[in-house]
PDB file of C-alpha atoms in Angstrom:
ATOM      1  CA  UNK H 279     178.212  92.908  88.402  1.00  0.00           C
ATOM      2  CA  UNK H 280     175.437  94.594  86.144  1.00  0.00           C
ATOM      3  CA  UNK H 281     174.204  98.058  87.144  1.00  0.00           C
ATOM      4  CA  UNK H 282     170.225  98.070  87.556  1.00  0.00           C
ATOM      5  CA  UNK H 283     169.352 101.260  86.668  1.00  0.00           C
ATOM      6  CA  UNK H 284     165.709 103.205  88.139  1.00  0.00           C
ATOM      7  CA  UNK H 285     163.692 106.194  89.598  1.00  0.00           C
ATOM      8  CA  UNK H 286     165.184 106.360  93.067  1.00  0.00           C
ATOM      9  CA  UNK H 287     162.079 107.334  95.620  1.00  0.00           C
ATOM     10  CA  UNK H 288     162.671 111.049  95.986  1.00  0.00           C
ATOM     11  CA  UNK H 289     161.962 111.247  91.782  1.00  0.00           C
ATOM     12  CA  UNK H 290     158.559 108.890  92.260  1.00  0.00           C
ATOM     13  CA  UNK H 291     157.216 111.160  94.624  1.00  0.00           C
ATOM     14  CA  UNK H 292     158.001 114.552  92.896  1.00  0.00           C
ATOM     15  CA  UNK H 293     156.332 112.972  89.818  1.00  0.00           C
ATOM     16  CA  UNK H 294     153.463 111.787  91.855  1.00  0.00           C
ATOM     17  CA  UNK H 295     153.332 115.421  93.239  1.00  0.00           C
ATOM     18  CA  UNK H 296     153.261 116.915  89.777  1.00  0.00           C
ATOM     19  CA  UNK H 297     150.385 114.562  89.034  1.00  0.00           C
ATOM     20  CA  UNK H 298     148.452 115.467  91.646  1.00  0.00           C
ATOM     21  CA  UNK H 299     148.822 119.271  91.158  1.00  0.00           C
ATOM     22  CA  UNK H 300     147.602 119.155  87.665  1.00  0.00           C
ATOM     23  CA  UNK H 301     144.607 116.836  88.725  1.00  0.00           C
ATOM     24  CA  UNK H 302     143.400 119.143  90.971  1.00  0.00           C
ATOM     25  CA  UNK H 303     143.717 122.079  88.922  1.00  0.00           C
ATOM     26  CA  UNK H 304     142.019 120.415  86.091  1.00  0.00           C
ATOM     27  CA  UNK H 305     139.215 118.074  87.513  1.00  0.00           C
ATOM     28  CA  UNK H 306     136.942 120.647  88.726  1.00  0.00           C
ATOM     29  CA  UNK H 307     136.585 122.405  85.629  1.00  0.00           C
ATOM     30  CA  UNK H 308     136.554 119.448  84.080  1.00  0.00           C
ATOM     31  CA  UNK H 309     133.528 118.442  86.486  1.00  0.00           C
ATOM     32  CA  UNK H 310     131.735 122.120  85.821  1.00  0.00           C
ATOM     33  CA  UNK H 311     131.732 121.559  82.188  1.00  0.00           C
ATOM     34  CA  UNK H 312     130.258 117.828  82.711  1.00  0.00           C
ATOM     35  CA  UNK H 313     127.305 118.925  84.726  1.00  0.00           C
ATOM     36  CA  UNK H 314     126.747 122.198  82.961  1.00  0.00           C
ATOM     37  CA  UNK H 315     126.589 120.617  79.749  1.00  0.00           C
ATOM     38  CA  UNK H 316     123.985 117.983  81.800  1.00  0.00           C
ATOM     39  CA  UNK H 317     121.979 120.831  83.297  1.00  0.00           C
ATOM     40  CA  UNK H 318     121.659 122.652  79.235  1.00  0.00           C
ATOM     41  CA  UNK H 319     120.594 119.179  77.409  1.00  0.00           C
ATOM     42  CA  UNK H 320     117.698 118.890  80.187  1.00  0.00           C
ATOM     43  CA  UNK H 321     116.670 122.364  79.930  1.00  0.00           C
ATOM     44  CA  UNK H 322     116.117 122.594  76.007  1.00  0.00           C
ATOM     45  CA  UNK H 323     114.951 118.698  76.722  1.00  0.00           C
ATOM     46  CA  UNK H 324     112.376 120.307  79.276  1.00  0.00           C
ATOM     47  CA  UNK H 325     111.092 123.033  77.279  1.00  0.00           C
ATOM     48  CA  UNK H 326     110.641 120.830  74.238  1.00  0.00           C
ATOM     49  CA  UNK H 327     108.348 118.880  76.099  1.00  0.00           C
ATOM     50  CA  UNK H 328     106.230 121.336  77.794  1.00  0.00           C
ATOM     51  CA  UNK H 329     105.773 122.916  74.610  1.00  0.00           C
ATOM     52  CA  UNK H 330     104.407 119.463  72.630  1.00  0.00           C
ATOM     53  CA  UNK H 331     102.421 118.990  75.771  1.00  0.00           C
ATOM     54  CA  UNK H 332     100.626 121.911  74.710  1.00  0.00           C
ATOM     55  CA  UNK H 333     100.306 121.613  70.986  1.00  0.00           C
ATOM     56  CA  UNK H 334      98.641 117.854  71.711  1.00  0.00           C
ATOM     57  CA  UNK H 335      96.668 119.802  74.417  1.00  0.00           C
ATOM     58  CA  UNK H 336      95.247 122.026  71.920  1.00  0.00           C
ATOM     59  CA  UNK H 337      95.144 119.410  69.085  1.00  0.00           C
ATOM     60  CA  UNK H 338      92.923 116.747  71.377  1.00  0.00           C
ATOM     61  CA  UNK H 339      90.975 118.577  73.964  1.00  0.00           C
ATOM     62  CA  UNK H 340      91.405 122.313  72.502  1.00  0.00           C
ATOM     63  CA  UNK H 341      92.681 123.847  75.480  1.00  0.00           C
ATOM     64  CA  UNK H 342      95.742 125.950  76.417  1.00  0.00           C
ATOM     65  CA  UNK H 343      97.553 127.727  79.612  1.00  0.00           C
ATOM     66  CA  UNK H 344      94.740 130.331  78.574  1.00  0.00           C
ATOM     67  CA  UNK H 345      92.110 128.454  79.005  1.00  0.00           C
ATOM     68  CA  UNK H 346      92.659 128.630  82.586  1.00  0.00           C
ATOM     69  CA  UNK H 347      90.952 131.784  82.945  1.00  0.00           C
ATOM     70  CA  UNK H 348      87.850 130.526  81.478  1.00  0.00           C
ATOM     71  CA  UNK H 349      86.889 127.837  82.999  1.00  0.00           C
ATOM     72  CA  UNK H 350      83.390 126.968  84.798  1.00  0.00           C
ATOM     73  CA  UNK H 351      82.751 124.945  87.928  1.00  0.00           C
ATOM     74  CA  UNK H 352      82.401 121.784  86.196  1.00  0.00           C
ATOM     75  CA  UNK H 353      84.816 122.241  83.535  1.00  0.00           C
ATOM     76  CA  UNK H 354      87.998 123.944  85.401  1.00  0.00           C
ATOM     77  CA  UNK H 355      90.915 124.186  83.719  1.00  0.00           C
ATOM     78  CA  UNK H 356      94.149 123.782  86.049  1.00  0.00           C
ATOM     79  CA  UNK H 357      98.175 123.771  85.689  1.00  0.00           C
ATOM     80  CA  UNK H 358      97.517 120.116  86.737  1.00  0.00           C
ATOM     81  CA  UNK H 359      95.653 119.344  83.073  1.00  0.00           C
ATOM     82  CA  UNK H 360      97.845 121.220  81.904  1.00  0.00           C
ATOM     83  CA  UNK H 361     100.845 119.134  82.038  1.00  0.00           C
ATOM     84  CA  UNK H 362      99.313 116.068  83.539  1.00  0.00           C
ATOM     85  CA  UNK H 363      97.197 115.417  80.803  1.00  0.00           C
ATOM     86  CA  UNK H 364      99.801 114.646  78.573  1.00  0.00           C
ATOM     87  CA  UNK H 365     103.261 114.378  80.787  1.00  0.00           C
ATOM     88  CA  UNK H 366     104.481 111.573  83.627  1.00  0.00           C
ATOM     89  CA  UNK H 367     104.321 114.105  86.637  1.00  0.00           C
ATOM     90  CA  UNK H 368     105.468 112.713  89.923  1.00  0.00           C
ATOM     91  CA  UNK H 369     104.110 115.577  91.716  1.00  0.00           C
ATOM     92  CA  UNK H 370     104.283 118.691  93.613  1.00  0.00           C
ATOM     93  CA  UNK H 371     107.692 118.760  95.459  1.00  0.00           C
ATOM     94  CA  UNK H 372     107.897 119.523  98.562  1.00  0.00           C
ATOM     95  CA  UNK H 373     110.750 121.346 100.371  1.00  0.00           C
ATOM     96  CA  UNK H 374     111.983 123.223  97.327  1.00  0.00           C
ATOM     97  CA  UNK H 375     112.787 126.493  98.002  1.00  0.00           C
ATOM     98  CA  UNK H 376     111.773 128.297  94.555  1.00  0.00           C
ATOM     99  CA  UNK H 377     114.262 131.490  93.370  1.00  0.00           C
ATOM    100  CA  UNK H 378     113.113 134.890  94.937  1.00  0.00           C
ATOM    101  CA  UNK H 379     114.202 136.355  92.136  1.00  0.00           C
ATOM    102  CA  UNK H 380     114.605 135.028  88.433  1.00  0.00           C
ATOM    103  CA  UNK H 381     116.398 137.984  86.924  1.00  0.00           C
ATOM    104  CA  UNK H 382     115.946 140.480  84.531  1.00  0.00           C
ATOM    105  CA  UNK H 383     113.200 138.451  82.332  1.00  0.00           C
ATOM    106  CA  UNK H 384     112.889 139.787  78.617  1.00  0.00           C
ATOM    107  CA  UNK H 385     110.869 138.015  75.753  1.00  0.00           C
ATOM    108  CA  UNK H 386     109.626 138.440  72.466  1.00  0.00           C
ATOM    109  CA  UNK H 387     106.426 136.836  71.336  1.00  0.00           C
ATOM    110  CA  UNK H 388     106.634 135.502  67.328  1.00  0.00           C
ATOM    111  CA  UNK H 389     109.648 137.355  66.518  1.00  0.00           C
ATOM    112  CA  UNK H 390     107.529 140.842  68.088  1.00  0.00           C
ATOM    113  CA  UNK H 391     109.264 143.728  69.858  1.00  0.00           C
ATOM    114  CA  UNK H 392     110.974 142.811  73.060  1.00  0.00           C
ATOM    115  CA  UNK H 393     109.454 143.348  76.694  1.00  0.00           C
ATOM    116  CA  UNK H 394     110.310 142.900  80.080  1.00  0.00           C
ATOM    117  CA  UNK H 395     108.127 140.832  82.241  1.00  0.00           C
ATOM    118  CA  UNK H 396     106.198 142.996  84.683  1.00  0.00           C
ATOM    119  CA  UNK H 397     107.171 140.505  87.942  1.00  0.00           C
ATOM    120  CA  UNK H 398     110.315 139.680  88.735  1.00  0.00           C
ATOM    121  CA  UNK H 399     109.033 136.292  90.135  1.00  0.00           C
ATOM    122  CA  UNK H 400     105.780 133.633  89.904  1.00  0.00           C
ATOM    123  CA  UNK H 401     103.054 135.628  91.287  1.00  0.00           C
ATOM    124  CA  UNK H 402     101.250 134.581  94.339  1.00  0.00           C
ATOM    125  CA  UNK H 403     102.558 131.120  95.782  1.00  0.00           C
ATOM    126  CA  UNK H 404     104.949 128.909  93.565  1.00  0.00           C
ATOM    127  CA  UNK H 405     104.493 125.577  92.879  1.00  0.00           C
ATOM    128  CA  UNK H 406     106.976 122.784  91.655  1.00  0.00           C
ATOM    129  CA  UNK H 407     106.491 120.266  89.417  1.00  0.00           C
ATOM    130  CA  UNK H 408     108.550 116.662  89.297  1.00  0.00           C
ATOM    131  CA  UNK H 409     108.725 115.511  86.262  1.00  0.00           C
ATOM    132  CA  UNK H 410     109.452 111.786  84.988  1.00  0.00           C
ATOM    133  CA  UNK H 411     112.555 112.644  83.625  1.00  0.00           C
ATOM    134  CA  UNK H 412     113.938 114.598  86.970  1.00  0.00           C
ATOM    135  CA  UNK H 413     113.312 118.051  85.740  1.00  0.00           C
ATOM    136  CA  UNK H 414     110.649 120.502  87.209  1.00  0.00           C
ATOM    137  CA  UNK H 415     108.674 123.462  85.931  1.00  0.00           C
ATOM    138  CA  UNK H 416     107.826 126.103  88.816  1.00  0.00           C
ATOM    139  CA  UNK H 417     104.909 128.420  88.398  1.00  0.00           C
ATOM    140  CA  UNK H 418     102.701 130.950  89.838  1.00  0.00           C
ATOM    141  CA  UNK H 419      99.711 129.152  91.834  1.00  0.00           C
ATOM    142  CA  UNK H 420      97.971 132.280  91.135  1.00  0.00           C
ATOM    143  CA  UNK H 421      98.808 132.819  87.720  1.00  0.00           C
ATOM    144  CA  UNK H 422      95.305 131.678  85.794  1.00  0.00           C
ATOM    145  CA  UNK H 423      95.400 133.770  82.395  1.00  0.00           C
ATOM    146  CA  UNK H 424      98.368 133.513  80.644  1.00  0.00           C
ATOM    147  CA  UNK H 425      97.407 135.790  77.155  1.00  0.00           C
ATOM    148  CA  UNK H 426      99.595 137.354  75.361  1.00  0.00           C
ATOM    149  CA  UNK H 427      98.663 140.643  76.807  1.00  0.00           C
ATOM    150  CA  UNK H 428      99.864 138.617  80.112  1.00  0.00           C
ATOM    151  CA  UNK H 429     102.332 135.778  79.828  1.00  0.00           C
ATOM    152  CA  UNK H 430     103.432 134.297  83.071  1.00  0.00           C
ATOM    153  CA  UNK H 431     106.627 134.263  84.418  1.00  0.00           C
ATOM    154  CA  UNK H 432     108.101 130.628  85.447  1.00  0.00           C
ATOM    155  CA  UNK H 433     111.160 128.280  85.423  1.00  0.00           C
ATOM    156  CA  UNK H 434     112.575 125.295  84.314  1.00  0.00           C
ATOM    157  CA  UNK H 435     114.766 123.397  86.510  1.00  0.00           C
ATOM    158  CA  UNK H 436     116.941 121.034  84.877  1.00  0.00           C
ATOM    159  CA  UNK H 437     117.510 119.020  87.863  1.00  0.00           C
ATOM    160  CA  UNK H 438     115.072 118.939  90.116  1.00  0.00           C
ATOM    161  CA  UNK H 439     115.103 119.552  93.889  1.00  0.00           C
ATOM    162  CA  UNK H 440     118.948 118.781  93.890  1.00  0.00           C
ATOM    163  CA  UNK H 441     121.201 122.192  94.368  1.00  0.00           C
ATOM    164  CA  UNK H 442     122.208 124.591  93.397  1.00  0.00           C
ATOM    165  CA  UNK H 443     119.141 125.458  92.462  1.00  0.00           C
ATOM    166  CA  UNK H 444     120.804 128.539  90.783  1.00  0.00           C
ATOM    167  CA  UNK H 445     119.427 130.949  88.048  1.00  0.00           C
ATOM    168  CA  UNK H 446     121.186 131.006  84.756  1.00  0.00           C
ATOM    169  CA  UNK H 447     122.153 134.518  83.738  1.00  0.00           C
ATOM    170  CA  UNK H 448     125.367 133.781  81.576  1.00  0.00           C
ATOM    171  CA  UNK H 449     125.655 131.706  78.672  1.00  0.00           C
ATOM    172  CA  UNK H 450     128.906 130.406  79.706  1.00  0.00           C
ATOM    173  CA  UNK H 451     127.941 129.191  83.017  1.00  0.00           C
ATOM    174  CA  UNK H 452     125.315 127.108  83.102  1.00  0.00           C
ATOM    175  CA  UNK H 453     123.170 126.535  86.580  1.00  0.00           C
ATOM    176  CA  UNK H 454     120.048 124.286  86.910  1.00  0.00           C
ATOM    177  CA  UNK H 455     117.292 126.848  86.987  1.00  0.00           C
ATOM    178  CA  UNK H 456     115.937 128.337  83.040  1.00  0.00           C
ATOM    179  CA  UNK H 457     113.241 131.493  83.655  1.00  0.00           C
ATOM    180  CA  UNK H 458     110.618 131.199  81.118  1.00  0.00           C
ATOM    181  CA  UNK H 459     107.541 132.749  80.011  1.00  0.00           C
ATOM    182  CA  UNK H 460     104.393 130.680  79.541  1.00  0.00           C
ATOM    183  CA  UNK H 461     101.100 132.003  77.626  1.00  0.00           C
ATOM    184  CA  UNK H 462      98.617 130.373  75.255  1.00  0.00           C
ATOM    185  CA  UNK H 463     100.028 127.338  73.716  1.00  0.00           C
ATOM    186  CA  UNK H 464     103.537 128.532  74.127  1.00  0.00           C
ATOM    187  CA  UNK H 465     106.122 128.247  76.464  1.00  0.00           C
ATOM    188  CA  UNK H 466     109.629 130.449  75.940  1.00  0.00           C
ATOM    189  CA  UNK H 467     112.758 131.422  77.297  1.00  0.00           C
ATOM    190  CA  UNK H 468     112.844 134.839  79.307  1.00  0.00           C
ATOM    191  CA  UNK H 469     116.059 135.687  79.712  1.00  0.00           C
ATOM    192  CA  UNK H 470     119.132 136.300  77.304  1.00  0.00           C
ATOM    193  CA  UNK H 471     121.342 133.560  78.354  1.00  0.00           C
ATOM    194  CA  UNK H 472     118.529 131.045  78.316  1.00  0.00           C
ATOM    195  CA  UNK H 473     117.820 132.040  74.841  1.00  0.00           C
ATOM    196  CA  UNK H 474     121.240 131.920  74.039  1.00  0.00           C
ATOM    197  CA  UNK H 475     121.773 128.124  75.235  1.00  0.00           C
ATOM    198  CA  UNK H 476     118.471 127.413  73.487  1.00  0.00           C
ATOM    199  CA  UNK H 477     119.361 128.661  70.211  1.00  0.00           C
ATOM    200  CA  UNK H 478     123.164 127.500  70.089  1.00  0.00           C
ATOM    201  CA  UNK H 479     124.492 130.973  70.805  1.00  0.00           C
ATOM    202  CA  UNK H 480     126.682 129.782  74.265  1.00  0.00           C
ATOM    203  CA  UNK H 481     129.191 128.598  72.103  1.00  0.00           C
ATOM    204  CA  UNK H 482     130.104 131.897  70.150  1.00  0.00           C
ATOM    205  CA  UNK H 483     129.305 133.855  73.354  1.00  0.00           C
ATOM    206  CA  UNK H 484     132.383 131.746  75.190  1.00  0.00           C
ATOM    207  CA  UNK H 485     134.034 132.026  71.496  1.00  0.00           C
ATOM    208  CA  UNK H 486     133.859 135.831  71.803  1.00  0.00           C
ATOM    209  CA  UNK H 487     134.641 136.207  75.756  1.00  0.00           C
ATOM    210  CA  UNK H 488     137.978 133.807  75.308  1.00  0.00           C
ATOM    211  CA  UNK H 489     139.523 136.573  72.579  1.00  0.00           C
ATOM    212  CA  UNK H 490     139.011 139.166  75.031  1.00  0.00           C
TER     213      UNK H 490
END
């Protein structure tokens, strides 16, 4: 009679085990690195945007986020023309709760000495922005001269009103919210992991911490 030979159940379900283990050590990260690598391509997406937004602002109707603390009654300049003059904006959104607190915030205006922002936070109420493509830019409602004696402090979230509606602060571990600075016809990020995703540096930053 000829001998079938086979995996008898017990070794099946150890190797099925085995699989599983490894799955669900692996997945997550693999999950973190999906959607952090989602939440950095909208980010430097976002801030590309906002800042041609302002360059055709300036180039067709000559006005910039300082321009809204010259306006006159008939001729007020608003975050609204801001960005809606040349952007798909779906709106205010409503029930977002905005960061209390976006960080240390440092910036450096044309390659200039370094400085810390003087708030912490948007000053006054924040507002959210939708944006067509999902992302949002949160500002001061109060913020109405943005010079370069005073920039104003706001954020880019790369998602939305979807969670975790986190603040970056390491290079290596991406969230959805950016701080940035805003003045003039330029728009910048204002903290150092936010200028290191910008620029590229995330990678030698998680080069340099994996050696350690």
């Amino acid at each position: 009679m000829r001998r079938i030979s086979g995996f008898t159940l017990a070794e099946v379900l150890i190797t099925l085990g085995i699989i599983g283990v490894v799955a669900a050590l692996t997945i997550p990260t693999l999950i973190s690195n999906t959607t952090g690598a989602q939440f950095k391509t909208a980010y430097k997406k976002a801030l590309s945007t906002l800042n041609q937004a302002i360059v055709m602002n300036v180039a067709i109707d000559d006005f910039d986020f300082s321009s809204m603390s010259v306006y006159t009654a008939t001729d007020k300049k608003t975050m609204k023309d801001i960005l809606g003059q040349r952007l798909q904006v779906s709106g205010e959104l409503s029930g977002y709760t905005a960061p209390a607190n976006l960080g240390d915030l440092k910036y450096s205006i044309n390659g200039g000495t370094e400085q810390t922002a003087t708030s912490a936070k948007p000053t006054g109420t924040i507002k959210v922005v939708g944006l067509a493509d999902g992302t949002a830019f949160g500002y001061g409602a109060e913020d109405e001269k943005c010079t370069k004696e005073k920039p104003c402090v706001g954020f880019i979230d790369a998602n939305g009103i979807t969670p975790p509606n986190a603040v970056t602060t390491d290079a290596t571990d991406p969230k959805d919210i950016y701080p940035v600075v805003y003045y003039g016809q330029t728009v910048i990020p204002a903290n150092d992991a936010a200028r290191d995703i910008l620029f590229g540096n995330d990678k030698a930053t998680a080069a340099t911490t994996s050696t350690k």
